[in-house]
Amino acid sequence: MLTSITSYLHSNETPGAAGNMFWALLYILAIFLGLSIAVIAMNWLERKVLAHMQVRLGPMRVGPHGLLQPIADALKLLIKEDIMPAHADRLVFWMAPLITVLAAFTTFIVVPFGPTHAVTDMNIGILFMLGVSSLGVLGIVTAGWASNSHYPLIGSLRSSAQMVSYEVAMGLAVVSAVLMTSLHGTGVYGTGTTGSGTGTLSMIGIVKAQYDQQIWFAFKFFPLGLIAMFVFSVAMVAETNRAPFDLPEAESELTAGFHTEYSGFRWSLFFLAEYSAMIAVSSIAVTLWFGGWLRPFPNALTGATWDLLFSLFPGFSFLGLGALALLSAMRMPRHRMFKIQTIGLAGFGALLALIGLGLLVPPLRDRVQDIYWFVAKVAVFMYLYIWYRGTFPRYRFDQLMMVGWKILLPTALAALIATAVVGVF
Amino acid sequence: MSEASKYLSQLQVGEGEQTFLDSNELIINMGPQHPATHGVLRVILKLDGEKVLGTECVIGYLHRGVEKIAENRTYTMFNPYVDRMDYVAAVSNGLGYCQAVERLLNIEAPPRANYIRVILTELNRISSHQLWLGTHALDIGAITPLFYTFRDREEILKIFEKYCGARLTTHAFRIGGCQYETYEGFERDVKSFCNFVAPKIEEYEELLTTNRIWVERTKGVGVLSAAGCKALGVTGPVLRASGVKWDIRKAQPYANYSEFDFEIPTRQSGDTYDRYMVRMAEMRQSLRIIRQAVERIPEGPIMAKVPKVIKPPPGEVYHSIEAPKGELGYFIVSDGSTQPYRLRVRPPSFVNLQALDLMVRGQLVADVIAVIGTLDIVLGEVDR
């Protein structure tokens, strides 16, 4: 038992691929925990960022700068009365949020946070991811149906139509990225490298291909990679029902869309699923087009100095955040009413700084690098989600369909064909 | 509207009706508790999928019997009540009422009072349009303009508060003039507000005017032709967006609007986008009027000679003004006593709301929300 645990430490494979169940379970737990923290952080960040875009402060009362607000909200949701409409289909109503959450969380099995930092490395990783994440729509449709109410029904119908149509464009964009793993091209578009030559659907394989070919797929066969990436990043917003494609839960039209009748814990499951799904599709985008866990310029800027420099990023990021928190604590009003808040913020800053210092220690420094770059890239996409929400009005249903079928689909198809042609010649 | 009545009779028996696709039409109740009906409007929608087959408005949830109250109050006592009709444009309501009674009494407000009235009314028009813009954009899904407009509207409310102590239901005017002299620094405040808000209007436009989604959501949505407007008695920006150059400030000048140089913005196609553009232009024109008025405001009394007890001679009067939402009219019948025999309000929101069904039929559910927003209704005024 103990040997099997320790023996894995020197493995070059993911625990799933190595068949080490103990580590696989540990990874699952770590991802589950990390994801929950990420959703909580995202909740706080979204409210803060959106608030500052909208000339207001956002949560300020619960904890310093509202840091504890998501936790307070989660507690509130947990202790709320559990209401089920009288004419709801009880079993389906109960199952719907579970399906959505399950679909959103299961996708993370194949998300590679590093060359070995994934639960498992499936040879059909990206296919698994698309398949499972699209199961989420089932939960939404059943939620709308089971509520036995008009607004949720319309919301869920919209949602199913929307997700099905955008999955096509999304899938085509993904295929062109997959093609890029095996096609190198010659002439103008030649990347000048000869990789293994065989394509792969494995998430880890796709990132490794980007390393071997010395280019992020977003920039490969310029501008084809960018077009496919663009199509994907539009489709992924629609896929996760976020603004400007948030029709299924269009507040001004359908009150709250498919989750109108949900409250308390069940509703929070939908919330959790939505944010997990956002992180999941952002992970796909990062993996396919932005080199996954690879640090910037892994081939061009090599050597001990560059390695050291890039490995200091995680530590210094945390130190920077800690310094920011400490600075804010110092700027807090000197009044006894703010005493606890100031201490709390200073403590939080100190904790962040401590983590930052810890991440500067050599063995840890190199271990977390991959995870750091992956999370940082995903964070950019998450920020974009908030930005969209602050900027765009909502599409109407027919316009949404038009964008999906008449703009994104042909574009993705053209990019795919062009990629294939350019890659061969 | 024979077609409408035909439809309404269908609505009663419509449940379980079959279309050619053998599917049930869906009748949903939008409101009275709904985030986008701007208060307690209830709209019964008959849907075929997402397509709207027809609507029926149910109003009266905010009915307070304002017109009946008028019959039991003296002319002076009724004055604050009008603020509660269109509560986002209380100053306009007050102006219309005061001027109607002044016409009954055959008195004229002094010039200085008229200038103060114009400044406050135009400020109120801007604040009303700002509130409309924020909520309308919110309905269409753009959440950010709401906070921008509310931030800037605050400056107007601050001026109101400094002038008369109230922010929303101002009760700023009295029969015969204004109760209060302007406070110290009023002109400075108004001028600095004009300089402050002009670039802000550009800022709203930057977010929306050329925004692809905004244009797609509003162009060609809820089209109301000039003929349709006239048939239904629709007034205000909705009418002007259909190409009819009708503004009571120019057509039948009241107060001292004839002294100011301003334009009536019009657009041709009568869709939601044009109504948006007209209101944006109107905000600029209001600023223009305010700037001129502040420059030229004369010294002098602010109250005309009004008898202690207001007892208009028997007779009737209809006086209408251009409120931010359209023609706001007061019809007052006096029997020579201290109380109106009958007071009837012509509320622009109520009349404009009629057009809803005409504008949304055959369009999608999302357009109903956009059209309710673009009509700029205030339920306090619809129901009175």
Coordinates of N, CA and C in Angstrom, one line a residue, chain A residues 227-372:
Chain A
I227 N -9.2 32.5 -35.6 CA -10.6 32.5 -35.9 C -11.3 31.3 -35.2
A228 N -10.6 30.2 -35.2 CA -11.2 29.0 -34.5 C -11.4 29.3 -33.0
M229 N -10.3 30.0 -32.5 CA -10.3 30.3 -31.0 C -11.5 31.3 -30.8
F230 N -11.6 32.3 -31.7 CA -12.7 33.3 -31.5 C -14.1 32.6 -31.6
V231 N -14.3 31.7 -32.5 CA -15.5 31.0 -32.6 C -15.8 30.2 -31.3
F232 N -14.8 29.6 -30.9 CA -14.9 28.8 -29.6 C -15.3 29.7 -28.4
S233 N -14.6 30.8 -28.4 CA -14.8 31.7 -27.2 C -16.2 32.4 -27.2
V234 N -16.7 32.5 -28.4 CA -18.1 33.0 -28.4 C -19.1 31.9 -28.1
A235 N -18.8 30.7 -28.7 CA -19.7 29.6 -28.4 C -19.7 29.2 -27.0
M236 N -18.6 29.3 -26.3 CA -18.5 28.9 -24.9 C -19.3 29.8 -24.0
V237 N -19.4 31.1 -24.4 CA -20.2 32.0 -23.6 C -21.7 31.6 -23.7
A238 N -22.1 31.2 -25.0 CA -23.5 30.8 -25.2 C -23.7 29.5 -24.5
E239 N -22.7 28.6 -24.5 CA -22.9 27.3 -24.0 C -23.1 27.3 -22.5
T240 N -22.5 28.3 -21.8 CA -22.7 28.4 -20.4 C -23.8 29.4 -19.9
N241 N -24.6 29.8 -20.9 CA -25.7 30.7 -20.6 C -25.3 32.0 -19.9
R242 N -24.2 32.6 -20.4 CA -23.8 33.9 -19.8 C -24.1 35.0 -20.7
A243 N -24.1 36.2 -20.1 CA -24.4 37.4 -20.9 C -23.3 37.5 -22.0
P244 N -23.6 37.9 -23.2 CA -24.9 38.4 -23.7 C -25.8 37.3 -24.2
F245 N -25.5 36.0 -23.9 CA -26.4 35.0 -24.4 C -27.1 34.3 -23.2
D246 N -27.4 35.1 -22.2 CA -28.1 34.5 -21.0 C -29.6 34.5 -21.2
L247 N -30.1 34.1 -22.3 CA -31.5 34.1 -22.5 C -32.3 33.1 -21.6
P248 N -31.7 31.9 -21.4 CA -32.5 31.0 -20.6 C -32.8 31.6 -19.2
E249 N -32.0 32.5 -18.7 CA -32.3 33.0 -17.4 C -32.5 34.5 -17.5
A250 N -32.9 35.0 -18.7 CA -33.1 36.4 -18.9 C -34.0 37.0 -17.8
E251 N -33.4 37.7 -16.9 CA -34.1 38.2 -15.8 C -35.3 39.1 -16.1
S252 N -35.0 40.0 -17.1 CA -36.1 40.9 -17.4 C -37.2 40.3 -18.2
E253 N -37.0 39.2 -18.8 CA -38.0 38.5 -19.6 C -38.7 37.4 -18.8
L254 N -37.9 36.5 -18.3 CA -38.4 35.3 -17.8 C -38.2 35.2 -16.3
T255 N -38.3 36.3 -15.6 CA -37.9 36.4 -14.2 C -36.6 35.7 -13.9
A256 N -36.5 34.4 -13.7 CA -35.2 33.8 -13.6 C -35.0 32.6 -14.5
G257 N -35.8 32.5 -15.5 CA -35.7 31.4 -16.4 C -35.9 30.0 -15.8
F258 N -35.0 29.1 -16.1 CA -35.3 27.7 -15.7 C -35.2 27.5 -14.2
H259 N -34.5 28.3 -13.5 CA -34.5 28.1 -12.1 C -35.4 29.0 -11.3
T260 N -36.4 29.5 -11.9 CA -37.4 30.4 -11.2 C -37.9 29.7 -10.0
E261 N -38.3 28.4 -10.1 CA -38.9 27.8 -9.0 C -38.0 27.2 -8.0
Y262 N -36.7 27.3 -8.2 CA -35.7 26.7 -7.3 C -35.3 27.8 -6.3
S263 N -35.0 27.3 -5.1 CA -34.5 28.2 -4.1 C -33.6 27.4 -3.2
G264 N -32.9 28.1 -2.3 CA -32.1 27.5 -1.3 C -31.0 26.6 -1.9
F265 N -30.8 25.5 -1.3 CA -29.7 24.6 -1.7 C -29.7 24.2 -3.1
R266 N -31.0 23.8 -3.6 CA -31.1 23.4 -5.0 C -30.6 24.5 -5.9
W267 N -31.0 25.7 -5.6 CA -30.6 26.8 -6.5 C -29.1 27.0 -6.4
S268 N -28.5 26.8 -5.2 CA -27.1 27.0 -5.1 C -26.3 26.0 -5.9
L269 N -27.0 24.8 -6.1 CA -26.3 23.8 -7.0 C -26.3 24.3 -8.4
F270 N -27.4 24.9 -8.9 CA -27.3 25.4 -10.2 C -26.3 26.5 -10.4
F271 N -26.2 27.3 -9.3 CA -25.2 28.4 -9.3 C -23.8 27.8 -9.4
L272 N -23.5 26.8 -8.6 CA -22.2 26.1 -8.6 C -21.9 25.5 -9.9
A273 N -23.0 24.9 -10.5 CA -22.8 24.2 -11.8 C -22.5 25.3 -12.9
E274 N -23.2 26.4 -12.8 CA -22.9 27.4 -13.9 C -21.5 27.9 -13.8
Y275 N -21.0 28.2 -12.6 CA -19.6 28.7 -12.5 C -18.6 27.6 -12.8
S276 N -18.9 26.4 -12.4 CA -18.0 25.3 -12.7 C -17.9 25.1 -14.2
A277 N -19.1 25.2 -14.9 CA -19.1 25.0 -16.3 C -18.3 26.1 -17.0
M278 N -18.4 27.3 -16.5 CA -17.6 28.4 -17.0 C -16.1 28.1 -16.9
I279 N -15.7 27.6 -15.7 CA -14.3 27.3 -15.6 C -13.9 26.2 -16.5
A280 N -14.8 25.2 -16.7 CA -14.5 24.0 -17.5 C -14.3 24.5 -18.9
V281 N -15.2 25.3 -19.5 CA -15.0 25.6 -20.9 C -13.8 26.6 -21.1
S282 N -13.6 27.4 -20.1 CA -12.4 28.2 -20.2 C -11.1 27.4 -20.2
S283 N -11.2 26.3 -19.4 CA -10.0 25.3 -19.4 C -9.8 24.7 -20.7
I284 N -10.9 24.4 -21.4 CA -10.8 23.8 -22.8 C -10.1 24.8 -23.7
A285 N -10.6 26.1 -23.6 CA -10.1 27.1 -24.5 C -8.6 27.3 -24.2
V286 N -8.2 27.3 -22.9 CA -6.8 27.5 -22.6 C -6.0 26.3 -23.1
T287 N -6.5 25.1 -22.9 CA -5.8 23.9 -23.3 C -5.6 23.9 -24.8
L288 N -6.6 24.2 -25.5 CA -6.6 24.0 -27.0 C -5.8 25.1 -27.6
W289 N -5.9 26.4 -27.2 CA -5.3 27.5 -27.9 C -4.2 28.2 -27.2
F290 N -4.2 28.1 -25.9 CA -3.2 28.9 -25.2 C -2.2 28.2 -24.4
G291 N -1.9 27.0 -24.9 CA -0.8 26.2 -24.4 C -1.0 25.7 -23.0
G292 N -2.2 25.6 -22.5 CA -2.5 24.9 -21.3 C -1.6 25.4 -20.1
W293 N -0.9 24.4 -19.6 CA 0.0 24.8 -18.4 C 1.3 25.4 -18.8
L294 N 1.6 25.5 -20.1 CA 2.9 26.0 -20.5 C 3.1 27.4 -20.1
R295 N 4.3 27.7 -19.6 CA 4.6 29.1 -19.3 C 4.8 29.9 -20.6
P296 N 4.7 31.2 -20.6 CA 5.0 31.9 -21.9 C 6.3 31.6 -22.4
F297 N 6.4 31.5 -23.7 CA 7.7 31.2 -24.4 C 8.5 30.1 -23.8
P298 N 8.0 28.9 -23.8 CA 8.7 27.8 -23.2 C 9.9 27.4 -24.0
N299 N 9.8 27.7 -25.3 CA 10.9 27.2 -26.2 C 11.9 28.3 -26.5
A300 N 11.4 29.6 -26.6 CA 12.3 30.6 -27.0 C 13.2 31.1 -25.8
L301 N 12.5 31.3 -24.7 CA 13.2 31.8 -23.5 C 13.6 30.6 -22.6
T302 N 14.7 29.9 -23.0 CA 15.1 28.8 -22.1 C 16.3 29.1 -21.4
G303 N 16.8 28.2 -20.6 CA 18.0 28.5 -19.9 C 17.7 28.7 -18.4
A304 N 18.7 28.6 -17.6 CA 18.5 28.6 -16.1 C 17.9 29.9 -15.6
T305 N 18.4 31.0 -16.2 CA 17.9 32.3 -15.8 C 16.4 32.5 -16.0
W306 N 16.0 32.2 -17.3 CA 14.6 32.3 -17.6 C 13.8 31.4 -16.8
D307 N 14.2 30.1 -16.6 CA 13.5 29.2 -15.8 C 13.3 29.7 -14.4
L308 N 14.3 30.3 -13.8 CA 14.2 30.8 -12.5 C 13.2 32.0 -12.5
L309 N 13.3 32.9 -13.5 CA 12.5 34.0 -13.5 C 11.0 33.6 -13.5
F310 N 10.7 32.7 -14.4 CA 9.3 32.3 -14.6 C 8.8 31.6 -13.4
S311 N 9.7 30.8 -12.7 CA 9.3 30.1 -11.6 C 9.0 31.0 -10.4
L312 N 9.5 32.2 -10.4 CA 9.2 33.1 -9.3 C 7.8 33.8 -9.4
F313 N 7.2 33.7 -10.6 CA 5.9 34.3 -10.8 C 4.8 33.9 -9.7
P314 N 4.6 32.6 -9.5 CA 3.6 32.3 -8.5 C 3.8 32.9 -7.2
G315 N 5.0 32.8 -6.7 CA 5.3 33.3 -5.4 C 5.1 34.8 -5.3
F316 N 5.5 35.5 -6.3 CA 5.4 37.0 -6.3 C 4.0 37.4 -6.5
S317 N 3.2 36.6 -7.3 CA 1.8 37.0 -7.4 C 1.1 37.0 -6.1
F318 N 1.4 35.9 -5.3 CA 0.7 35.8 -4.0 C 1.3 37.0 -3.1
L319 N 2.6 37.2 -3.2 CA 3.1 38.3 -2.4 C 2.5 39.6 -2.8
G320 N 2.3 39.8 -4.1 CA 1.7 41.1 -4.5 C 0.3 41.2 -4.0
L321 N -0.5 40.1 -4.1 CA -1.9 40.2 -3.5 C -1.9 40.4 -2.0
G322 N -0.9 39.7 -1.4 CA -0.8 40.0 0.1 C -0.5 41.4 0.4
A323 N 0.4 42.0 -0.4 CA 0.8 43.4 -0.2 C -0.4 44.3 -0.4
L324 N -1.2 44.0 -1.4 CA -2.4 44.8 -1.7 C -3.3 44.7 -0.5
A325 N -3.5 43.5 0.0 CA -4.4 43.4 1.1 C -3.9 44.1 2.3
L326 N -2.6 44.0 2.6 CA -2.0 44.8 3.7 C -2.1 46.3 3.6
L327 N -1.9 46.7 2.3 CA -2.0 48.1 2.0 C -3.5 48.6 2.3
S328 N -4.4 47.8 1.8 CA -5.8 48.2 2.1 C -6.1 48.2 3.6
A329 N -5.5 47.3 4.3 CA -5.8 47.2 5.7 C -5.2 48.5 6.4
M330 N -4.1 49.0 5.9 CA -3.5 50.2 6.4 C -4.4 51.4 6.1
R331 N -5.1 51.3 5.0 CA -5.9 52.5 4.6 C -7.3 52.4 5.2
M332 N -7.6 51.4 5.9 CA -8.9 51.3 6.6 C -9.0 52.4 7.6
P333 N -10.3 53.0 7.8 CA -10.5 54.0 8.7 C -10.0 53.6 10.1
R334 N -9.4 54.5 10.8 CA -8.9 54.1 12.2 C -10.1 54.4 13.2
H335 N -11.0 53.5 13.2 CA -12.2 53.6 14.1 C -12.4 52.3 14.7
R336 N -12.9 52.3 15.9 CA -13.0 50.9 16.5 C -14.0 50.0 15.8
M337 N -14.9 50.7 15.1 CA -15.9 49.8 14.3 C -15.2 49.0 13.2
F338 N -14.1 49.5 12.7 CA -13.4 48.8 11.7 C -12.3 48.0 12.2
K339 N -12.2 47.8 13.5 CA -11.0 47.2 14.1 C -10.9 45.7 13.6
I340 N -12.0 45.0 13.8 CA -12.0 43.6 13.4 C -11.8 43.4 11.9
Q341 N -12.4 44.3 11.1 CA -12.2 44.2 9.7 C -10.7 44.5 9.3
T342 N -10.1 45.4 9.9 CA -8.7 45.7 9.6 C -7.9 44.5 10.0
I343 N -8.1 44.0 11.2 CA -7.3 42.8 11.6 C -7.5 41.7 10.6
G344 N -8.8 41.5 10.3 CA -9.1 40.4 9.3 C -8.4 40.6 8.0
L345 N -8.4 41.8 7.5 CA -7.8 42.0 6.2 C -6.3 41.9 6.3
A346 N -5.7 42.4 7.4 CA -4.3 42.2 7.6 C -3.9 40.7 7.7
G347 N -4.7 40.0 8.4 CA -4.5 38.6 8.6 C -4.5 37.9 7.2
F348 N -5.5 38.2 6.4 CA -5.7 37.7 5.1 C -4.5 38.0 4.2
G349 N -4.0 39.3 4.3 CA -2.9 39.7 3.6 C -1.6 38.9 4.0
A350 N -1.5 38.7 5.3 CA -0.4 38.0 5.8 C -0.4 36.6 5.4
L351 N -1.6 36.0 5.3 CA -1.7 34.6 4.9 C -1.3 34.5 3.4
L352 N -1.8 35.4 2.6 CA -1.4 35.4 1.2 C 0.1 35.5 1.0
A353 N 0.7 36.5 1.8 CA 2.1 36.7 1.7 C 2.9 35.5 2.1
L354 N 2.4 34.8 3.2 CA 3.0 33.6 3.6 C 3.0 32.5 2.6
I355 N 1.8 32.3 1.9 CA 1.7 31.4 0.8 C 2.7 31.8 -0.3
G356 N 2.8 33.1 -0.6 CA 3.7 33.6 -1.6 C 5.2 33.2 -1.2
L357 N 5.5 33.4 0.1 CA 6.9 33.1 0.5 C 7.1 31.6 0.4
G358 N 6.1 30.8 0.7 CA 6.2 29.4 0.6 C 6.5 28.9 -0.8
L359 N 5.8 29.6 -1.7 CA 5.9 29.2 -3.1 C 7.2 29.6 -3.7
L360 N 8.0 30.4 -3.0 CA 9.3 30.8 -3.5 C 10.4 29.8 -3.2
V361 N 10.0 28.8 -2.3 CA 11.0 27.8 -1.9 C 11.2 26.8 -3.0
P362 N 12.5 26.5 -3.4 CA 12.8 25.8 -4.6 C 11.9 24.6 -5.0
P363 N 11.7 23.5 -4.1 CA 11.0 22.4 -4.7 C 9.6 22.7 -5.0
L364 N 8.9 23.5 -4.1 CA 7.5 23.9 -4.3 C 7.4 24.8 -5.6
R365 N 8.4 25.6 -5.7 CA 8.4 26.6 -6.8 C 8.2 26.0 -8.1
D366 N 8.9 24.9 -8.3 CA 8.9 24.2 -9.6 C 7.6 23.4 -9.8
R367 N 7.1 22.9 -8.6 CA 6.0 22.0 -8.7 C 4.7 22.8 -9.1
V368 N 4.6 24.0 -8.5 CA 3.3 24.7 -8.7 C 3.3 25.5 -10.0
Q369 N 4.4 25.6 -10.7 CA 4.5 26.5 -11.8 C 3.4 26.2 -12.9
D370 N 3.3 24.9 -13.2 CA 2.3 24.5 -14.3 C 0.9 24.9 -13.9
I371 N 0.6 24.6 -12.6 CA -0.8 24.9 -12.1 C -1.0 26.4 -12.2
Y372 N 0.0 27.1 -11.8 CA -0.1 28.6 -11.7 C -0.4 29.1 -13.1

